[in-house]
Amino acid sequence: AFASPKRKWLLLLRGLCGHIALSAYLESLDRIPLAEAVFLGKVHPMAAAILSYIFLGEALSMARAIGILVSFFGVTMISKPSWAGLVSGDLFGHFLALLAGALSGAAYCCVRCLSRNDSEDEMWTLLALPLVSLPFCAKDAWFGAAKHEASTWAWLLMLGLCTQLGQVFLVRGLKVLPAASGTQAMYFGTLSGVVLGSALGEGLPSLETSLGAVLIITSLQLAESAESEGSECSTHKDKVK
């Protein structure tokens, strides 16, 4: 049987954080250049790491914190935001992009809390965002439906399917990984964008982009290795005692 949700308020908070984050990010794209919006929006692993440390009591090792910062620098090399773009233009747009990143981190903390120890049914965790977003979007979607061609609807359908599939892997990943570790791995989304862009004819990535990719992959692996070694040392000390 399809069980009713156990943690309704946390599901509502997850949906609200996700919806506001997405709305803020889309609005920021109308106000500031894409590179700056991507750069500022990628603070979500930092937000998730800090919030999970404060509210969920999850450990945040020095290796993980450094790894997240290095990965963020790798994203900077790929998105290539300009200093002029960051310090000028629409300040509210910059605020919205940062807000999107911070609230995304909060949403991922909610997912982590809902997923660990099977405290909530996976289906409700997956439905939290679309169920909260639907009342806000239904009117515009209904009246705007006639404005789009069939090809646009096909792209929107593909976007929705990819997004929902990503949510499935997100929920299952955060079921077994701490929020800091799981969200740092999400920087691979930046790499997938580079690969898809090359496949769609944008050419091979530049040296700077390639170095950014190396930083993201290497920092994640080194952080995992450092935490694994730390865990093994702690286990060994406990056995000696």
PDB file of C-alpha atoms in Angstrom:
ATOM      1  CA  ALA A   1       0.000   0.000   0.000  1.00  0.00           C
ATOM      2  CA  PHE A   2       1.060   3.593  -0.648  1.00  0.00           C
ATOM      3  CA  ALA A   3       1.854   4.936   2.824  1.00  0.00           C
ATOM      4  CA  SER A   4       1.017   8.496   3.816  1.00  0.00           C
ATOM      5  CA  PRO A   5       3.959  10.859   4.443  1.00  0.00           C
ATOM      6  CA  LYS A   6       5.540  10.659   7.888  1.00  0.00           C
ATOM      7  CA  ARG A   7       7.330  14.024   8.019  1.00  0.00           C
ATOM      8  CA  LYS A   8       4.964  16.436   6.282  1.00  0.00           C
ATOM      9  CA  TRP A   9       6.591  19.674   7.464  1.00  0.00           C
ATOM     10  CA  LEU A  10      10.055  18.592   6.383  1.00  0.00           C
ATOM     11  CA  LEU A  11       8.700  17.549   2.989  1.00  0.00           C
ATOM     12  CA  LEU A  12       7.016  20.948   2.674  1.00  0.00           C
ATOM     13  CA  LEU A  13      10.277  22.694   3.602  1.00  0.00           C
ATOM     14  CA  ARG A  14      12.168  20.623   1.014  1.00  0.00           C
ATOM     15  CA  GLY A  15       9.649  21.581  -1.663  1.00  0.00           C
ATOM     16  CA  LEU A  16       9.624  25.285  -0.765  1.00  0.00           C
ATOM     17  CA  CYS A  17      13.429  25.545  -0.656  1.00  0.00           C
ATOM     18  CA  GLY A  18      13.715  23.800  -4.019  1.00  0.00           C
ATOM     19  CA  HIS A  19      10.979  25.861  -5.670  1.00  0.00           C
ATOM     20  CA  ILE A  20      12.254  29.229  -4.420  1.00  0.00           C
ATOM     21  CA  ALA A  21      15.830  28.268  -5.368  1.00  0.00           C
ATOM     22  CA  LEU A  22      14.804  27.359  -8.913  1.00  0.00           C
ATOM     23  CA  SER A  23      12.650  30.472  -9.307  1.00  0.00           C
ATOM     24  CA  ALA A  24      15.460  32.703  -8.021  1.00  0.00           C
ATOM     25  CA  TYR A  25      17.978  31.092 -10.364  1.00  0.00           C
ATOM     26  CA  LEU A  26      15.746  31.502 -13.434  1.00  0.00           C
ATOM     27  CA  GLU A  27      15.078  35.127 -12.525  1.00  0.00           C
ATOM     28  CA  SER A  28      18.810  35.760 -12.068  1.00  0.00           C
ATOM     29  CA  LEU A  29      19.420  34.529 -15.621  1.00  0.00           C
ATOM     30  CA  ASP A  30      17.282  37.433 -16.884  1.00  0.00           C
ATOM     31  CA  ARG A  31      19.320  39.933 -14.879  1.00  0.00           C
ATOM     32  CA  ILE A  32      22.983  38.847 -15.050  1.00  0.00           C
ATOM     33  CA  PRO A  33      25.174  36.946 -17.561  1.00  0.00           C
ATOM     34  CA  LEU A  34      24.949  33.158 -17.593  1.00  0.00           C
ATOM     35  CA  ALA A  35      28.558  32.617 -16.443  1.00  0.00           C
ATOM     36  CA  GLU A  36      28.058  34.742 -13.329  1.00  0.00           C
ATOM     37  CA  ALA A  37      24.722  33.062 -12.512  1.00  0.00           C
ATOM     38  CA  VAL A  38      26.260  29.583 -12.833  1.00  0.00           C
ATOM     39  CA  PHE A  39      29.266  30.603 -10.729  1.00  0.00           C
ATOM     40  CA  LEU A  40      27.219  32.110  -7.888  1.00  0.00           C
ATOM     41  CA  GLY A  41      24.625  29.327  -7.961  1.00  0.00           C
ATOM     42  CA  LYS A  42      27.305  26.694  -7.407  1.00  0.00           C
ATOM     43  CA  VAL A  43      27.701  27.601  -3.741  1.00  0.00           C
ATOM     44  CA  HIS A  44      25.165  24.876  -2.889  1.00  0.00           C
ATOM     45  CA  PRO A  45      27.715  22.247  -1.727  1.00  0.00           C
ATOM     46  CA  MET A  46      29.189  24.791   0.695  1.00  0.00           C
ATOM     47  CA  ALA A  47      25.727  25.661   1.994  1.00  0.00           C
ATOM     48  CA  ALA A  48      24.789  21.984   2.299  1.00  0.00           C
ATOM     49  CA  ALA A  49      28.029  21.150   4.136  1.00  0.00           C
ATOM     50  CA  ILE A  50      27.567  23.983   6.656  1.00  0.00           C
ATOM     51  CA  LEU A  51      23.851  23.370   7.206  1.00  0.00           C
ATOM     52  CA  SER A  52      24.265  19.611   7.592  1.00  0.00           C
ATOM     53  CA  TYR A  53      27.015  20.239  10.151  1.00  0.00           C
ATOM     54  CA  ILE A  54      24.780  22.624  12.138  1.00  0.00           C
ATOM     55  CA  PHE A  55      21.374  20.961  11.865  1.00  0.00           C
ATOM     56  CA  LEU A  56      22.080  17.285  11.154  1.00  0.00           C
ATOM     57  CA  GLY A  57      25.233  16.893  13.226  1.00  0.00           C
ATOM     58  CA  GLU A  58      27.225  15.492  10.301  1.00  0.00           C
ATOM     59  CA  ALA A  59      31.003  15.712  10.384  1.00  0.00           C
ATOM     60  CA  LEU A  60      32.763  18.231   8.161  1.00  0.00           C
ATOM     61  CA  SER A  61      36.423  17.330   7.872  1.00  0.00           C
ATOM     62  CA  MET A  62      39.112  19.786   6.839  1.00  0.00           C
ATOM     63  CA  ALA A  63      39.852  17.600   3.800  1.00  0.00           C
ATOM     64  CA  ARG A  64      36.204  17.786   2.689  1.00  0.00           C
ATOM     65  CA  ALA A  65      36.006  21.553   3.210  1.00  0.00           C
ATOM     66  CA  ILE A  66      39.182  22.105   1.177  1.00  0.00           C
ATOM     67  CA  GLY A  67      37.942  19.666  -1.481  1.00  0.00           C
ATOM     68  CA  ILE A  68      34.685  21.606  -1.889  1.00  0.00           C
ATOM     69  CA  LEU A  69      36.572  24.901  -2.234  1.00  0.00           C
ATOM     70  CA  VAL A  70      38.964  23.428  -4.812  1.00  0.00           C
ATOM     71  CA  SER A  71      36.018  21.974  -6.760  1.00  0.00           C
ATOM     72  CA  PHE A  72      34.370  25.390  -6.678  1.00  0.00           C
ATOM     73  CA  PHE A  73      37.540  26.902  -8.109  1.00  0.00           C
ATOM     74  CA  GLY A  74      37.353  24.266 -10.867  1.00  0.00           C
ATOM     75  CA  VAL A  75      33.805  25.398 -11.640  1.00  0.00           C
ATOM     76  CA  THR A  76      35.139  28.961 -11.830  1.00  0.00           C
ATOM     77  CA  MET A  77      37.648  27.907 -14.482  1.00  0.00           C
ATOM     78  CA  ILE A  78      34.866  26.277 -16.510  1.00  0.00           C
ATOM     79  CA  SER A  79      32.124  28.923 -16.193  1.00  0.00           C
ATOM     80  CA  LYS A  80      34.664  31.800 -16.550  1.00  0.00           C
ATOM     81  CA  PRO A  81      32.775  34.574 -14.742  1.00  0.00           C
ATOM     82  CA  SER A  82      34.229  38.024 -15.300  1.00  0.00           C
ATOM     83  CA  TRP A  83      35.198  40.250 -12.403  1.00  0.00           C
ATOM     84  CA  ALA A  84      33.506  43.166 -14.146  1.00  0.00           C
ATOM     85  CA  GLY A  85      30.296  41.153 -14.381  1.00  0.00           C
ATOM     86  CA  LEU A  86      30.426  40.232 -10.700  1.00  0.00           C
ATOM     87  CA  VAL A  87      30.968  43.750  -9.365  1.00  0.00           C
ATOM     88  CA  SER A  88      28.687  45.609 -11.782  1.00  0.00           C
ATOM     89  CA  GLY A  89      25.228  45.236 -13.240  1.00  0.00           C
ATOM     90  CA  ASP A  90      22.108  44.111 -11.413  1.00  0.00           C
ATOM     91  CA  LEU A  91      22.979  43.556  -7.741  1.00  0.00           C
ATOM     92  CA  PHE A  92      19.582  41.986  -7.135  1.00  0.00           C
ATOM     93  CA  GLY A  93      20.373  39.448  -9.844  1.00  0.00           C
ATOM     94  CA  HIS A  94      23.588  38.495  -8.024  1.00  0.00           C
ATOM     95  CA  PHE A  95      21.650  38.197  -4.777  1.00  0.00           C
ATOM     96  CA  LEU A  96      19.101  35.903  -6.450  1.00  0.00           C
ATOM     97  CA  ALA A  97      21.834  33.619  -7.815  1.00  0.00           C
ATOM     98  CA  LEU A  98      23.440  33.353  -4.364  1.00  0.00           C
ATOM     99  CA  LEU A  99      20.038  32.780  -2.779  1.00  0.00           C
ATOM    100  CA  ALA A 100      19.402  29.992  -5.287  1.00  0.00           C
ATOM    101  CA  GLY A 101      22.654  28.293  -4.302  1.00  0.00           C
ATOM    102  CA  ALA A 102      22.027  28.652  -0.561  1.00  0.00           C
ATOM    103  CA  LEU A 103      18.441  27.370  -0.736  1.00  0.00           C
ATOM    104  CA  SER A 104      19.498  24.493  -2.983  1.00  0.00           C
ATOM    105  CA  GLY A 105      21.944  23.489  -0.249  1.00  0.00           C
ATOM    106  CA  ALA A 106      19.126  23.703   2.308  1.00  0.00           C
ATOM    107  CA  ALA A 107      16.890  21.552   0.087  1.00  0.00           C
ATOM    108  CA  TYR A 108      19.614  18.900  -0.192  1.00  0.00           C
ATOM    109  CA  CYS A 109      19.967  18.868   3.597  1.00  0.00           C
ATOM    110  CA  CYS A 110      16.233  18.198   3.835  1.00  0.00           C
ATOM    111  CA  VAL A 111      16.613  15.345   1.334  1.00  0.00           C
ATOM    112  CA  ARG A 112      19.488  13.920   3.379  1.00  0.00           C
ATOM    113  CA  CYS A 113      17.420  14.111   6.575  1.00  0.00           C
ATOM    114  CA  LEU A 114      14.414  12.499   4.888  1.00  0.00           C
ATOM    115  CA  SER A 115      16.448   9.749   3.222  1.00  0.00           C
ATOM    116  CA  ARG A 116      18.805   8.541   5.932  1.00  0.00           C
ATOM    117  CA  ASN A 117      17.592   5.709   8.128  1.00  0.00           C
ATOM    118  CA  ASP A 118      14.556   5.348   5.829  1.00  0.00           C
ATOM    119  CA  SER A 119      12.763   8.049   7.835  1.00  0.00           C
ATOM    120  CA  GLU A 120      10.510   8.845   4.839  1.00  0.00           C
ATOM    121  CA  ASP A 121       9.216   6.914   1.846  1.00  0.00           C
ATOM    122  CA  GLU A 122      11.374   7.636  -1.213  1.00  0.00           C
ATOM    123  CA  MET A 123       8.347   8.411  -3.352  1.00  0.00           C
ATOM    124  CA  TRP A 124       7.255  11.285  -1.090  1.00  0.00           C
ATOM    125  CA  THR A 125      10.764  12.728  -1.062  1.00  0.00           C
ATOM    126  CA  LEU A 126      10.751  12.691  -4.872  1.00  0.00           C
ATOM    127  CA  LEU A 127       7.272  14.220  -5.093  1.00  0.00           C
ATOM    128  CA  ALA A 128       7.901  17.009  -2.564  1.00  0.00           C
ATOM    129  CA  LEU A 129       9.326  19.504  -5.080  1.00  0.00           C
ATOM    130  CA  PRO A 130       6.812  19.000  -7.939  1.00  0.00           C
ATOM    131  CA  LEU A 131       3.815  18.946  -5.566  1.00  0.00           C
ATOM    132  CA  VAL A 132       4.852  22.235  -3.965  1.00  0.00           C
ATOM    133  CA  SER A 133       5.789  23.851  -7.301  1.00  0.00           C
ATOM    134  CA  LEU A 134       2.620  22.854  -9.164  1.00  0.00           C
ATOM    135  CA  PRO A 135       0.225  25.392  -7.542  1.00  0.00           C
ATOM    136  CA  PHE A 136       2.674  28.226  -8.288  1.00  0.00           C
ATOM    137  CA  CYS A 137       3.258  27.213 -11.917  1.00  0.00           C
ATOM    138  CA  ALA A 138      -0.102  25.777 -13.048  1.00  0.00           C
ATOM    139  CA  LYS A 139      -1.655  29.077 -14.155  1.00  0.00           C
ATOM    140  CA  ASP A 140       1.306  30.244 -16.257  1.00  0.00           C
ATOM    141  CA  ALA A 141       1.756  26.745 -17.708  1.00  0.00           C
ATOM    142  CA  TRP A 142      -1.912  26.535 -18.708  1.00  0.00           C
ATOM    143  CA  PHE A 143      -2.135  29.956 -20.383  1.00  0.00           C
ATOM    144  CA  GLY A 144       1.319  29.693 -21.927  1.00  0.00           C
ATOM    145  CA  ALA A 145       0.790  26.246 -23.441  1.00  0.00           C
ATOM    146  CA  ALA A 146      -0.538  27.578 -26.755  1.00  0.00           C
ATOM    147  CA  LYS A 147       2.512  29.822 -27.250  1.00  0.00           C
ATOM    148  CA  HIS A 148       4.940  26.930 -27.678  1.00  0.00           C
ATOM    149  CA  GLU A 149       5.586  24.822 -30.750  1.00  0.00           C
ATOM    150  CA  ALA A 150       5.703  21.029 -30.665  1.00  0.00           C
ATOM    151  CA  SER A 151       9.508  21.031 -30.774  1.00  0.00           C
ATOM    152  CA  THR A 152       9.632  23.264 -27.685  1.00  0.00           C
ATOM    153  CA  TRP A 153       7.322  20.878 -25.827  1.00  0.00           C
ATOM    154  CA  ALA A 154       9.575  17.992 -26.783  1.00  0.00           C
ATOM    155  CA  TRP A 155      12.593  19.787 -25.302  1.00  0.00           C
ATOM    156  CA  LEU A 156      10.605  20.675 -22.177  1.00  0.00           C
ATOM    157  CA  LEU A 157       9.557  17.035 -21.785  1.00  0.00           C
ATOM    158  CA  MET A 158      13.160  15.900 -22.147  1.00  0.00           C
ATOM    159  CA  LEU A 159      14.229  18.510 -19.598  1.00  0.00           C
ATOM    160  CA  GLY A 160      11.598  17.307 -17.139  1.00  0.00           C
ATOM    161  CA  LEU A 161      12.550  13.648 -17.556  1.00  0.00           C
ATOM    162  CA  CYS A 162      16.265  14.353 -17.085  1.00  0.00           C
ATOM    163  CA  THR A 163      15.569  16.525 -14.056  1.00  0.00           C
ATOM    164  CA  GLN A 164      13.345  13.931 -12.402  1.00  0.00           C
ATOM    165  CA  LEU A 165      15.831  11.161 -13.127  1.00  0.00           C
ATOM    166  CA  GLY A 166      18.507  13.322 -11.515  1.00  0.00           C
ATOM    167  CA  GLN A 167      16.267  13.682  -8.456  1.00  0.00           C
ATOM    168  CA  VAL A 168      15.987   9.895  -8.183  1.00  0.00           C
ATOM    169  CA  PHE A 169      19.762   9.497  -8.090  1.00  0.00           C
ATOM    170  CA  LEU A 170      20.064  12.472  -5.728  1.00  0.00           C
ATOM    171  CA  VAL A 171      17.688  10.931  -3.188  1.00  0.00           C
ATOM    172  CA  ARG A 172      19.343   7.531  -3.387  1.00  0.00           C
ATOM    173  CA  GLY A 173      22.827   9.027  -3.205  1.00  0.00           C
ATOM    174  CA  LEU A 174      22.052  11.154  -0.136  1.00  0.00           C
ATOM    175  CA  LYS A 175      20.559   8.094   1.501  1.00  0.00           C
ATOM    176  CA  VAL A 176      24.060   6.628   1.899  1.00  0.00           C
ATOM    177  CA  LEU A 177      26.342   9.693   1.665  1.00  0.00           C
ATOM    178  CA  PRO A 178      26.650  12.699   3.993  1.00  0.00           C
ATOM    179  CA  ALA A 179      25.334  15.936   2.514  1.00  0.00           C
ATOM    180  CA  ALA A 180      28.823  17.461   2.141  1.00  0.00           C
ATOM    181  CA  SER A 181      30.149  14.471   0.204  1.00  0.00           C
ATOM    182  CA  GLY A 182      27.037  13.942  -1.907  1.00  0.00           C
ATOM    183  CA  THR A 183      26.671  17.570  -2.955  1.00  0.00           C
ATOM    184  CA  GLN A 184      30.363  17.928  -3.828  1.00  0.00           C
ATOM    185  CA  ALA A 185      29.869  15.058  -6.277  1.00  0.00           C
ATOM    186  CA  MET A 186      27.167  17.164  -7.938  1.00  0.00           C
ATOM    187  CA  TYR A 187      29.902  19.374  -9.400  1.00  0.00           C
ATOM    188  CA  PHE A 188      30.176  16.621 -12.016  1.00  0.00           C
ATOM    189  CA  GLY A 189      27.075  18.223 -13.512  1.00  0.00           C
ATOM    190  CA  THR A 190      29.319  21.041 -14.704  1.00  0.00           C
ATOM    191  CA  LEU A 191      31.542  18.496 -16.433  1.00  0.00           C
ATOM    192  CA  SER A 192      28.596  16.802 -18.113  1.00  0.00           C
ATOM    193  CA  GLY A 193      27.585  20.181 -19.537  1.00  0.00           C
ATOM    194  CA  VAL A 194      31.045  20.545 -21.084  1.00  0.00           C
ATOM    195  CA  VAL A 195      30.898  17.047 -22.578  1.00  0.00           C
ATOM    196  CA  LEU A 196      27.394  17.555 -23.985  1.00  0.00           C
ATOM    197  CA  GLY A 197      28.396  20.930 -25.397  1.00  0.00           C
ATOM    198  CA  SER A 198      31.299  19.317 -27.239  1.00  0.00           C
ATOM    199  CA  ALA A 199      29.034  16.545 -28.519  1.00  0.00           C
ATOM    200  CA  LEU A 200      26.558  19.136 -29.835  1.00  0.00           C
ATOM    201  CA  GLY A 201      29.232  20.886 -31.878  1.00  0.00           C
ATOM    202  CA  GLU A 202      30.641  23.541 -29.562  1.00  0.00           C
ATOM    203  CA  GLY A 203      34.150  22.227 -30.111  1.00  0.00           C
ATOM    204  CA  LEU A 204      36.682  20.683 -27.767  1.00  0.00           C
ATOM    205  CA  PRO A 205      37.036  22.198 -24.281  1.00  0.00           C
ATOM    206  CA  SER A 206      39.808  24.738 -23.773  1.00  0.00           C
ATOM    207  CA  LEU A 207      42.883  24.082 -21.641  1.00  0.00           C
ATOM    208  CA  GLU A 208      41.413  26.175 -18.828  1.00  0.00           C
ATOM    209  CA  THR A 209      38.171  24.175 -18.917  1.00  0.00           C
ATOM    210  CA  SER A 210      40.111  20.897 -18.919  1.00  0.00           C
ATOM    211  CA  LEU A 211      42.151  22.015 -15.901  1.00  0.00           C
ATOM    212  CA  GLY A 212      38.924  22.933 -14.111  1.00  0.00           C
ATOM    213  CA  ALA A 213      37.597  19.441 -14.790  1.00  0.00           C
ATOM    214  CA  VAL A 214      40.789  17.900 -13.408  1.00  0.00           C
ATOM    215  CA  LEU A 215      40.463  19.996 -10.237  1.00  0.00           C
ATOM    216  CA  ILE A 216      36.863  18.861  -9.679  1.00  0.00           C
ATOM    217  CA  ILE A 217      37.650  15.165 -10.161  1.00  0.00           C
ATOM    218  CA  THR A 218      40.927  15.200  -8.216  1.00  0.00           C
ATOM    219  CA  SER A 219      39.612  17.172  -5.235  1.00  0.00           C
ATOM    220  CA  LEU A 220      36.654  14.817  -4.856  1.00  0.00           C
ATOM    221  CA  GLN A 221      38.878  11.739  -4.974  1.00  0.00           C
ATOM    222  CA  LEU A 222      41.433  13.185  -2.534  1.00  0.00           C
ATOM    223  CA  ALA A 223      38.720  14.219  -0.077  1.00  0.00           C
ATOM    224  CA  GLU A 224      37.203  10.732  -0.201  1.00  0.00           C
ATOM    225  CA  SER A 225      40.619   9.129   0.315  1.00  0.00           C
ATOM    226  CA  ALA A 226      41.496  11.428   3.246  1.00  0.00           C
ATOM    227  CA  GLU A 227      38.182  10.769   4.987  1.00  0.00           C
ATOM    228  CA  SER A 228      38.508   7.029   4.390  1.00  0.00           C
ATOM    229  CA  GLU A 229      41.984   7.007   5.918  1.00  0.00           C
ATOM    230  CA  GLY A 230      40.768   9.051   8.870  1.00  0.00           C
ATOM    231  CA  SER A 231      37.912   6.624   9.448  1.00  0.00           C
ATOM    232  CA  GLU A 232      40.273   3.639   9.334  1.00  0.00           C
ATOM    233  CA  CYS A 233      42.647   5.300  11.840  1.00  0.00           C
ATOM    234  CA  SER A 234      39.760   5.976  14.217  1.00  0.00           C
ATOM    235  CA  THR A 235      38.594   2.364  13.937  1.00  0.00           C
ATOM    236  CA  HIS A 236      42.117   1.110  14.623  1.00  0.00           C
ATOM    237  CA  LYS A 237      42.474   3.312  17.705  1.00  0.00           C
ATOM    238  CA  ASP A 238      39.121   2.071  19.041  1.00  0.00           C
ATOM    239  CA  LYS A 239      40.253  -1.547  18.636  1.00  0.00           C
ATOM    240  CA  VAL A 240      43.547  -0.834  20.441  1.00  0.00           C
ATOM    241  CA  LYS A 241      41.651   0.683  23.362  1.00  0.00           C
TER     242      LYS A 241
END
